[in-house]
Amino acid sequence: MNAFILSNDSELRALVSRMCSIRTPAITVLTALPSMQKDFAAPLTAHPDLMIIDASSFPDSATNLLERMAEKFPQASIMLLSSDRSPEYLISAMRAGVREVLPLPLSPVDLDAALDRLSQKMATTQQVDGKVMAFVSAKGGAGTTFVAANLAHALSVLGQKRVLLVDLNTAFGNAALYVSDVKPLRTLADVCRDIHRLDINLLESSVIRVSPSFSVLAAPPEPDPVEDLSPDHIETILQLARRHYDFVIIDLGRQFSAASVRVLDNTDTIVLLMQQSLPDLRGARHLLEIFGSLGYRREKIQLLLNRYEGSGALTVGEVERILEQKIAIRIPNNFEAANESINQGTPILQLARSCTISKAFADWVNRMVDSSSPVKAGIIRRIFVRNPDSVSQ
Ligand SMILES: Nc1ncnc2c1ncn2[C@@H]1O[C@H](COP(=O)(O)OP(=O)(O)OP(=O)(O)O)[C@@H](O)[C@H]1O
Ligand SMILES: [Mg+2]
């Protein structure tokens, strides 16, 4: 969870910041400002989960400010600090979207209890029934990490979904590096080790937040010698994640273990990724046989041709005939763009939004998001048009 603090009382700001930082998990204070009026522009790019507003700093404009904040940051819970305890005042604050009103002078005990209530409330109200997609490859180096990481990013940006990318390559996974230059402080191994106290706050404090709606749970830095990553642990993490994210995208890569089978059991869609080569085709056929013996229906599996070329060694028709299944997704071959994106650790949509690969991701997201969703029509325009509002209809 992260927070804005608005107060012109520097001691109060320091107290609230300290109380936020010593919680487990800590609440990150994005900004603590004396006033929203002149500093307002700076924090607008951030997305606070919580706004703590000292009403005594805005005696004449508190209600107006609250309404503006509630409109600007609809996802944020607002906590108001005020010495006015009259019922009229409390009702008008609640009407303006305030969730908690705490008396001034502020008692640390009151603040801590209110933060507990908010954390619990957020954990239960934000539950969703997310979709889990696991990416497996017919052959090493087929592009699984690149495709999984970039689909996750595209779903968050174009589909406006909350997305968690989980790197389950437990030996030297590197998915986080494909979309971020932040070194993970905690990884999947830490979450497994703390499984007995796992909740959404712990999970969220263990991920890299690439953007407010896109997070990555990184792979352990080293192979897992003590087998902390048990199938039960992984299943517990996935079940929690799917209640809080619209999409959980898993990079499983090439490995097969008891934990990966448990992942596949708990997955809505398996994306089997391959290129147009004979070794890939053999690998894909072998995996389809294994999936069949594990009892997975063909509808659960989507075939993806990566580095697709019309002139490829095998045609789409040949691949489909041999695997007895349609290719659901084609990502074109564009080595320059893919390599640049991976080398820079920047998602391809951000780096080259009108390249062939970005267009394929936009098209895929377009098909994935619910056709009734109002964001659907805007996806292509949002990605390929710099200033959508200036385009004639
Ligand atoms: N659509 C594409 N067009 C061109 N090059 C691509 C494409 N997708 C991936 N690549 C290239 O393929 C290489 C391998 O990609 P990636 O690391 O994602 O594969 P992987 O399947 O995760 O590999 P590993 O089996 O080692 O985990 C990268 O160098 C990347 O630039
Ligand atoms: Mg990989």
Coordinates of C-alpha atoms and ligand atoms in Angstrom, one line a residue:
M1 CA 0.0 0.0 0.0
N2 CA 1.2 3.5 -0.6
A3 CA 0.0 6.9 0.7
F4 CA -0.1 10.7 0.3
I5 CA 0.1 12.8 3.4
L6 CA -1.2 16.3 3.3
S7 CA -0.6 18.6 6.3
N8 CA 1.2 21.9 6.9
D9 CA 2.2 20.5 10.3
S10 CA 5.7 19.1 9.8
E11 CA 5.7 17.2 13.1
L12 CA 2.4 15.5 12.2
R13 CA 3.7 14.6 8.7
A14 CA 6.8 13.1 10.3
L15 CA 4.7 11.1 12.8
V16 CA 2.4 9.7 10.2
S17 CA 5.3 8.9 7.8
R18 CA 7.1 7.1 10.7
M19 CA 4.0 5.1 11.6
C20 CA 3.5 4.1 8.0
S21 CA 7.1 3.0 7.6
I22 CA 7.3 0.8 10.7
R23 CA 4.2 -1.3 9.8
T24 CA 4.5 -4.8 8.4
P25 CA 4.3 -4.6 5.5
A26 CA 5.3 -1.0 5.4
I27 CA 3.1 1.7 3.8
T28 CA 5.2 3.6 1.3
V29 CA 4.7 7.3 1.7
L30 CA 4.8 8.6 -1.9
T31 CA 4.7 12.2 -0.8
A32 CA 4.1 14.2 2.3
L33 CA 3.2 17.8 1.4
P34 CA 2.3 20.9 3.3
S35 CA -0.3 21.9 0.8
M36 CA -2.0 20.5 -2.4
Q37 CA -2.5 24.0 -3.9
K38 CA 1.0 24.9 -5.1
D39 CA 2.5 21.4 -5.1
F40 CA -0.5 19.8 -6.7
A41 CA 1.1 19.1 -10.1
A42 CA 3.9 16.9 -8.8
P43 CA 2.1 13.9 -7.3
L44 CA -0.5 13.6 -10.0
T45 CA 1.3 10.9 -11.8
A46 CA 1.3 8.7 -8.7
H47 CA -1.5 6.4 -7.7
P48 CA -2.0 6.4 -3.9
D49 CA -4.0 3.7 -2.2
L50 CA -4.5 6.0 0.8
M51 CA -4.7 9.8 1.3
I52 CA -4.2 11.0 4.8
I53 CA -5.4 14.6 5.0
D54 CA -5.1 17.0 7.9
A55 CA -8.3 19.1 7.8
S56 CA -6.8 21.7 10.1
S57 CA -4.4 22.7 7.3
F58 CA -7.3 23.5 5.0
P59 CA -9.8 25.2 7.3
D60 CA -11.8 26.9 4.5
S61 CA -11.5 24.4 1.8
A62 CA -11.4 21.0 3.3
T63 CA -14.7 19.7 1.8
N64 CA -13.8 21.1 -1.6
L65 CA -10.3 19.5 -1.4
L66 CA -11.8 16.2 -0.4
E67 CA -14.1 16.1 -3.3
R68 CA -11.3 16.9 -5.7
M69 CA -9.1 14.2 -4.2
A70 CA -11.8 11.6 -4.4
E71 CA -12.4 12.5 -8.0
K72 CA -8.7 12.6 -8.9
F73 CA -7.8 9.4 -7.1
P74 CA -10.9 7.2 -7.2
Q75 CA -9.0 4.1 -6.1
A76 CA -7.6 5.8 -2.9
S77 CA -9.1 5.5 0.6
I78 CA -9.3 8.9 2.3
M79 CA -8.4 9.3 6.0
L80 CA -9.2 12.7 7.5
L81 CA -7.6 14.1 10.6
S82 CA -9.8 16.7 12.2
S83 CA -10.5 18.2 15.6
D84 CA -14.1 18.8 14.5
R85 CA -16.2 15.9 15.8
S86 CA -19.6 17.2 15.2
P87 CA -22.1 14.8 13.5
E88 CA -22.7 17.3 10.7
Y89 CA -19.0 17.5 10.0
L90 CA -18.5 13.7 10.0
I91 CA -21.5 13.2 7.7
S92 CA -20.3 15.8 5.2
A93 CA -16.8 14.2 5.3
M94 CA -18.2 10.7 4.7
R95 CA -20.3 12.1 1.8
A96 CA -17.2 13.5 0.3
G97 CA -15.7 10.0 0.2
V98 CA -13.8 9.9 3.5
R99 CA -13.5 6.4 5.0
E100 CA -12.0 7.3 8.4
V101 CA -12.1 10.5 10.5
L102 CA -9.5 10.5 13.3
P103 CA -9.4 13.1 16.0
L104 CA -6.6 15.7 16.4
P105 CA -4.2 15.8 18.1
L106 CA -3.5 12.5 16.5
S107 CA -2.9 9.5 18.7
P108 CA -0.5 6.9 17.2
V109 CA -2.7 4.1 18.6
D110 CA -5.8 5.5 16.8
L111 CA -3.8 5.8 13.6
D112 CA -2.4 2.3 13.8
A113 CA -5.9 0.8 14.4
A114 CA -7.3 2.8 11.5
L115 CA -4.5 1.6 9.2
D116 CA -5.3 -2.0 10.3
R117 CA -9.0 -1.5 9.5
L118 CA -8.1 0.0 6.1
S119 CA -5.7 -2.8 5.2
Q120 CA -8.2 -5.4 6.0
K121 CA -11.0 -3.6 4.1
M122 CA -8.7 -3.3 1.1
A123 CA -7.8 -6.9 1.2
T124 CA -11.4 -8.1 1.1
T125 CA -13.0 -5.5 -1.1
Q126 CA -10.4 -5.7 -3.8
Q127 CA -10.9 -9.4 -4.4
V128 CA -11.5 -10.4 -8.0
D129 CA -11.7 -13.7 -9.9
G130 CA -8.5 -13.3 -11.9
K131 CA -7.4 -15.5 -14.8
V132 CA -4.2 -17.5 -14.5
M133 CA -2.2 -18.1 -17.7
A134 CA 1.0 -20.2 -17.7
F135 CA 3.6 -19.9 -20.5
V136 CA 5.5 -23.0 -21.4
S137 CA 7.9 -23.5 -24.3
A138 CA 8.3 -26.4 -26.7
K139 CA 12.1 -25.7 -26.8
G140 CA 14.5 -23.5 -24.8
G141 CA 15.0 -20.0 -26.2
A142 CA 11.6 -19.9 -28.0
G143 CA 10.8 -16.5 -26.5
T144 CA 8.6 -17.5 -23.5
T145 CA 9.9 -14.9 -21.1
F146 CA 9.8 -12.1 -23.7
V147 CA 6.2 -13.0 -24.7
A148 CA 4.9 -13.6 -21.2
A149 CA 6.4 -10.4 -19.8
N150 CA 5.2 -8.3 -22.6
L151 CA 1.7 -9.7 -22.7
A152 CA 1.5 -9.0 -18.9
H153 CA 2.6 -5.4 -19.6
A154 CA 0.3 -4.9 -22.5
L155 CA -2.7 -6.2 -20.5
S156 CA -2.0 -3.7 -17.8
V157 CA -1.5 -0.7 -20.2
L158 CA -3.9 -1.4 -23.0
G159 CA -6.4 -3.7 -21.3
Q160 CA -6.3 -1.6 -18.1
K161 CA -6.1 -4.7 -16.0
R162 CA -4.2 -5.4 -12.8
V163 CA -1.6 -7.9 -13.7
L164 CA 1.0 -9.9 -11.8
L165 CA 3.8 -11.6 -13.7
V166 CA 5.3 -14.5 -11.8
D167 CA 8.7 -15.9 -12.8
L168 CA 8.7 -19.6 -12.0
N169 CA 12.0 -20.3 -13.7
T170 CA 13.4 -21.4 -10.4
A171 CA 16.9 -21.8 -11.8
F172 CA 18.1 -18.3 -12.8
G173 CA 14.8 -16.8 -13.9
N174 CA 15.2 -13.4 -15.4
A175 CA 11.7 -12.2 -16.3
A176 CA 11.9 -9.0 -14.1
L177 CA 14.8 -7.8 -16.2
Y178 CA 12.8 -7.8 -19.4
V179 CA 10.5 -5.1 -18.1
S180 CA 12.3 -3.2 -15.3
D181 CA 15.7 -2.2 -14.1
V182 CA 14.8 -2.5 -10.4
K183 CA 16.7 -5.1 -8.5
P184 CA 14.2 -7.2 -6.6
L185 CA 14.6 -7.0 -2.8
R186 CA 12.4 -10.0 -2.3
T187 CA 11.6 -12.9 -4.6
L188 CA 9.4 -16.0 -4.9
A189 CA 11.7 -17.8 -2.5
D190 CA 11.1 -15.2 0.3
V191 CA 7.4 -15.5 -0.2
C192 CA 7.5 -19.3 0.1
R193 CA 9.7 -19.0 3.2
D194 CA 7.1 -16.7 4.8
I195 CA 4.1 -18.7 3.6
H196 CA 2.7 -19.2 7.1
R197 CA 2.0 -15.4 7.3
L198 CA 1.2 -14.8 3.6
D199 CA -1.5 -12.3 2.9
I200 CA -2.0 -9.8 0.1
N201 CA 0.1 -7.1 1.9
L202 CA 3.0 -9.5 2.2
L203 CA 2.7 -10.5 -1.5
E204 CA 2.5 -6.9 -2.6
S205 CA 5.5 -5.9 -0.5
S206 CA 7.5 -8.7 -2.2
V207 CA 6.9 -7.7 -5.9
I208 CA 8.5 -5.1 -8.1
R209 CA 5.9 -2.5 -9.0
V210 CA 6.7 -1.7 -12.6
S211 CA 3.6 0.5 -12.7
P212 CA 0.6 0.9 -10.4
S213 CA -1.2 -1.9 -12.3
F214 CA 1.7 -4.1 -13.2
S215 CA 3.9 -6.0 -10.8
V216 CA 6.5 -8.8 -11.0
L217 CA 7.2 -11.5 -8.5
A218 CA 10.8 -12.3 -9.4
A219 CA 12.4 -15.7 -9.5
P220 CA 14.9 -16.7 -6.7
P221 CA 18.4 -15.4 -7.5
E222 CA 19.8 -18.9 -7.2
P223 CA 18.5 -22.5 -7.8
D224 CA 16.4 -23.7 -4.9
P225 CA 18.6 -26.2 -2.9
V226 CA 16.3 -26.7 0.0
E227 CA 13.2 -27.0 -2.0
D228 CA 11.4 -24.2 -0.3
L229 CA 9.3 -23.9 -3.4
S230 CA 6.9 -26.7 -2.7
P231 CA 3.8 -27.4 -4.9
D232 CA 1.6 -26.4 -1.9
H233 CA 3.4 -23.1 -1.5
I234 CA 3.1 -22.2 -5.1
E235 CA -0.5 -23.2 -5.2
T236 CA -1.2 -21.0 -2.1
I237 CA 0.5 -18.0 -3.7
L238 CA -1.4 -18.5 -7.0
Q239 CA -4.8 -18.8 -5.2
L240 CA -4.1 -15.6 -3.3
A241 CA -2.8 -13.8 -6.4
R242 CA -5.8 -14.6 -8.5
R243 CA -8.2 -13.0 -6.0
H244 CA -6.3 -9.7 -6.2
Y245 CA -5.1 -9.4 -9.8
D246 CA -7.2 -9.6 -13.0
F247 CA -4.5 -11.6 -14.6
V248 CA -1.7 -13.7 -13.2
I249 CA 0.8 -14.5 -15.9
I250 CA 3.3 -17.2 -15.2
D251 CA 6.6 -17.8 -17.0
L252 CA 7.1 -21.5 -16.5
G253 CA 9.6 -21.9 -19.3
R254 CA 10.9 -25.4 -20.0
Q255 CA 11.1 -26.9 -16.6
F256 CA 8.9 -29.7 -15.5
S257 CA 8.6 -30.5 -11.8
A258 CA 5.9 -31.4 -9.2
A259 CA 5.5 -27.6 -8.6
S260 CA 5.0 -26.8 -12.3
V261 CA 2.4 -29.6 -12.7
R262 CA 0.6 -28.0 -9.7
V263 CA 0.8 -24.6 -11.5
L264 CA -0.7 -26.1 -14.7
D265 CA -3.5 -27.7 -12.6
N266 CA -4.3 -24.3 -11.2
T267 CA -4.1 -22.5 -14.6
D268 CA -7.0 -21.4 -16.8
T269 CA -5.0 -21.2 -19.9
I270 CA -1.7 -22.8 -20.9
V271 CA 0.1 -21.0 -23.7
L272 CA 2.4 -23.4 -25.5
L273 CA 5.0 -21.3 -27.2
M274 CA 7.0 -22.5 -30.2
Q275 CA 8.8 -21.4 -33.3
Q276 CA 8.5 -22.7 -36.9
S277 CA 11.1 -25.4 -36.7
L278 CA 11.1 -29.2 -36.5
P279 CA 12.6 -29.4 -33.0
D280 CA 10.0 -27.0 -31.8
L281 CA 7.3 -29.1 -33.5
R282 CA 8.6 -32.2 -31.8
G283 CA 8.8 -30.5 -28.4
A284 CA 5.2 -29.2 -28.8
R285 CA 3.8 -32.6 -29.8
H286 CA 5.5 -34.2 -26.8
L287 CA 4.1 -31.5 -24.4
L288 CA 0.6 -31.9 -25.9
E289 CA 0.8 -35.7 -25.1
I290 CA 1.9 -34.9 -21.6
F291 CA -0.9 -32.4 -21.1
G292 CA -3.3 -35.0 -22.5
S293 CA -2.2 -37.6 -20.0
L294 CA -2.5 -35.0 -17.2
G295 CA -6.1 -34.7 -18.2
Y296 CA -6.0 -31.2 -19.6
R297 CA -8.6 -30.5 -22.3
R298 CA -7.4 -29.0 -25.6
E299 CA -9.5 -25.9 -25.0
K300 CA -7.3 -25.1 -22.0
I301 CA -4.2 -25.0 -24.3
Q302 CA -3.4 -22.2 -26.8
L303 CA -0.7 -22.6 -29.3
L304 CA 1.5 -19.6 -30.0
L305 CA 3.9 -19.3 -32.9
N306 CA 6.6 -16.9 -31.9
R307 CA 9.0 -15.2 -34.4
Y308 CA 6.4 -16.0 -37.0
E309 CA 7.3 -15.5 -40.7
G310 CA 5.2 -16.2 -43.7
S311 CA 8.3 -17.8 -45.3
G312 CA 9.1 -19.9 -42.2
A313 CA 10.6 -23.4 -42.5
L314 CA 7.1 -24.8 -41.6
T315 CA 3.8 -23.3 -42.6
V316 CA 1.0 -22.6 -40.2
G317 CA -1.0 -25.2 -42.0
E318 CA 1.6 -27.9 -41.5
V319 CA 2.0 -27.1 -37.8
E320 CA -1.7 -27.1 -37.3
R321 CA -2.1 -30.4 -39.1
I322 CA 0.6 -32.2 -37.2
L323 CA -0.4 -30.9 -33.8
E324 CA -4.2 -31.3 -34.6
Q325 CA -4.8 -27.9 -33.2
K326 CA -5.2 -24.3 -34.5
I327 CA -2.5 -21.7 -33.8
A328 CA -4.2 -19.2 -31.6
I329 CA -1.6 -16.4 -31.6
R330 CA 1.2 -15.4 -33.9
I331 CA 3.9 -13.0 -32.8
P332 CA 6.0 -11.8 -35.8
N333 CA 9.7 -12.1 -36.1
N334 CA 11.4 -8.8 -35.3
F335 CA 14.7 -9.5 -33.8
E336 CA 15.9 -5.9 -33.7
A337 CA 12.9 -4.6 -31.7
A338 CA 12.8 -7.7 -29.4
N339 CA 16.5 -7.5 -28.6
E340 CA 16.4 -3.7 -28.0
S341 CA 13.5 -4.2 -25.6
I342 CA 15.2 -7.0 -23.7
N343 CA 18.6 -5.2 -23.6
Q344 CA 17.0 -2.0 -22.2
G345 CA 14.7 -3.8 -19.9
T346 CA 11.8 -1.8 -21.3
P347 CA 8.5 -3.4 -22.5
I348 CA 8.2 -3.4 -26.2
L349 CA 5.0 -1.3 -26.2
Q350 CA 6.8 1.4 -24.4
L351 CA 9.9 1.2 -26.6
A352 CA 8.4 0.8 -30.0
R353 CA 4.7 1.0 -29.9
S354 CA 4.0 0.8 -33.6
C355 CA 6.4 -2.1 -34.4
T356 CA 5.0 -5.3 -35.7
I357 CA 5.4 -7.1 -32.3
S358 CA 3.5 -4.3 -30.4
K359 CA 0.7 -4.5 -32.9
A360 CA 0.4 -8.3 -32.4
F361 CA 0.2 -7.8 -28.6
A362 CA -2.4 -5.1 -29.0
D363 CA -4.5 -7.3 -31.1
W364 CA -4.1 -10.2 -28.6
V365 CA -5.1 -8.0 -25.7
N366 CA -8.0 -6.7 -27.7
R367 CA -9.3 -10.3 -28.1
M368 CA -8.6 -11.1 -24.5
V369 CA -10.4 -8.3 -22.7
D370 CA -14.1 -8.8 -22.4
S371 CA -15.9 -7.6 -25.6
S372 CA -18.4 -5.7 -23.5
S373 CA -15.7 -3.8 -21.8
P374 CA -15.7 -0.1 -22.7
V375 CA -11.9 0.0 -23.0
K376 CA -12.0 -2.4 -25.9
A377 CA -12.7 0.0 -28.7
G378 CA -10.0 2.4 -27.5
I379 CA -7.1 -0.1 -27.4
I380 CA -5.7 0.2 -30.9
R381 CA -6.1 4.0 -30.8
R382 CA -4.5 4.3 -27.4
I383 CA -1.4 2.5 -28.6
F384 CA -0.9 3.7 -32.1
V385 CA -2.1 7.3 -31.9
R386 CA -0.1 9.8 -30.0
N387 CA -2.9 12.1 -29.2
P388 CA -6.1 10.1 -29.6
D389 CA -8.4 13.1 -28.8
S390 CA -7.1 15.0 -31.9
V391 CA -8.0 12.2 -34.3
S392 CA -11.1 12.6 -36.3
Q393 CA -13.7 9.8 -35.8
Ligands
LIG1 N1 9.1 -12.2 -31.7 C1 10.4 -12.2 -31.7 N2 11.1 -11.8 -32.7 C2 12.5 -11.8 -32.7 N3 13.2 -12.2 -31.7 C3 12.6 -12.7 -30.6 C4 11.1 -12.7 -30.5 N4 10.8 -13.2 -29.3 C5 11.9 -13.5 -28.7 N5 13.0 -13.2 -29.4 C6 14.4 -13.3 -29.1 O1 14.6 -14.7 -28.6 C7 15.6 -14.7 -27.6 C8 15.1 -15.5 -26.5 O2 14.0 -15.0 -25.9 P1 13.5 -15.4 -24.4 O3 14.6 -15.1 -23.4 O4 12.2 -14.7 -24.1 O5 13.4 -16.9 -24.6 P2 13.0 -18.0 -23.5 O6 12.1 -19.0 -24.2 O7 12.5 -17.4 -22.3 O8 14.4 -18.6 -23.2 P3 14.9 -19.6 -22.0 O9 14.5 -21.0 -22.5 O10 16.4 -19.4 -21.9 O11 14.1 -19.2 -20.8 C9 15.8 -13.2 -27.2 O12 17.1 -12.8 -27.6 C10 14.8 -12.4 -28.0 O13 15.4 -11.2 -28.5
MG2 MG 13.1 -17.6 -20.3

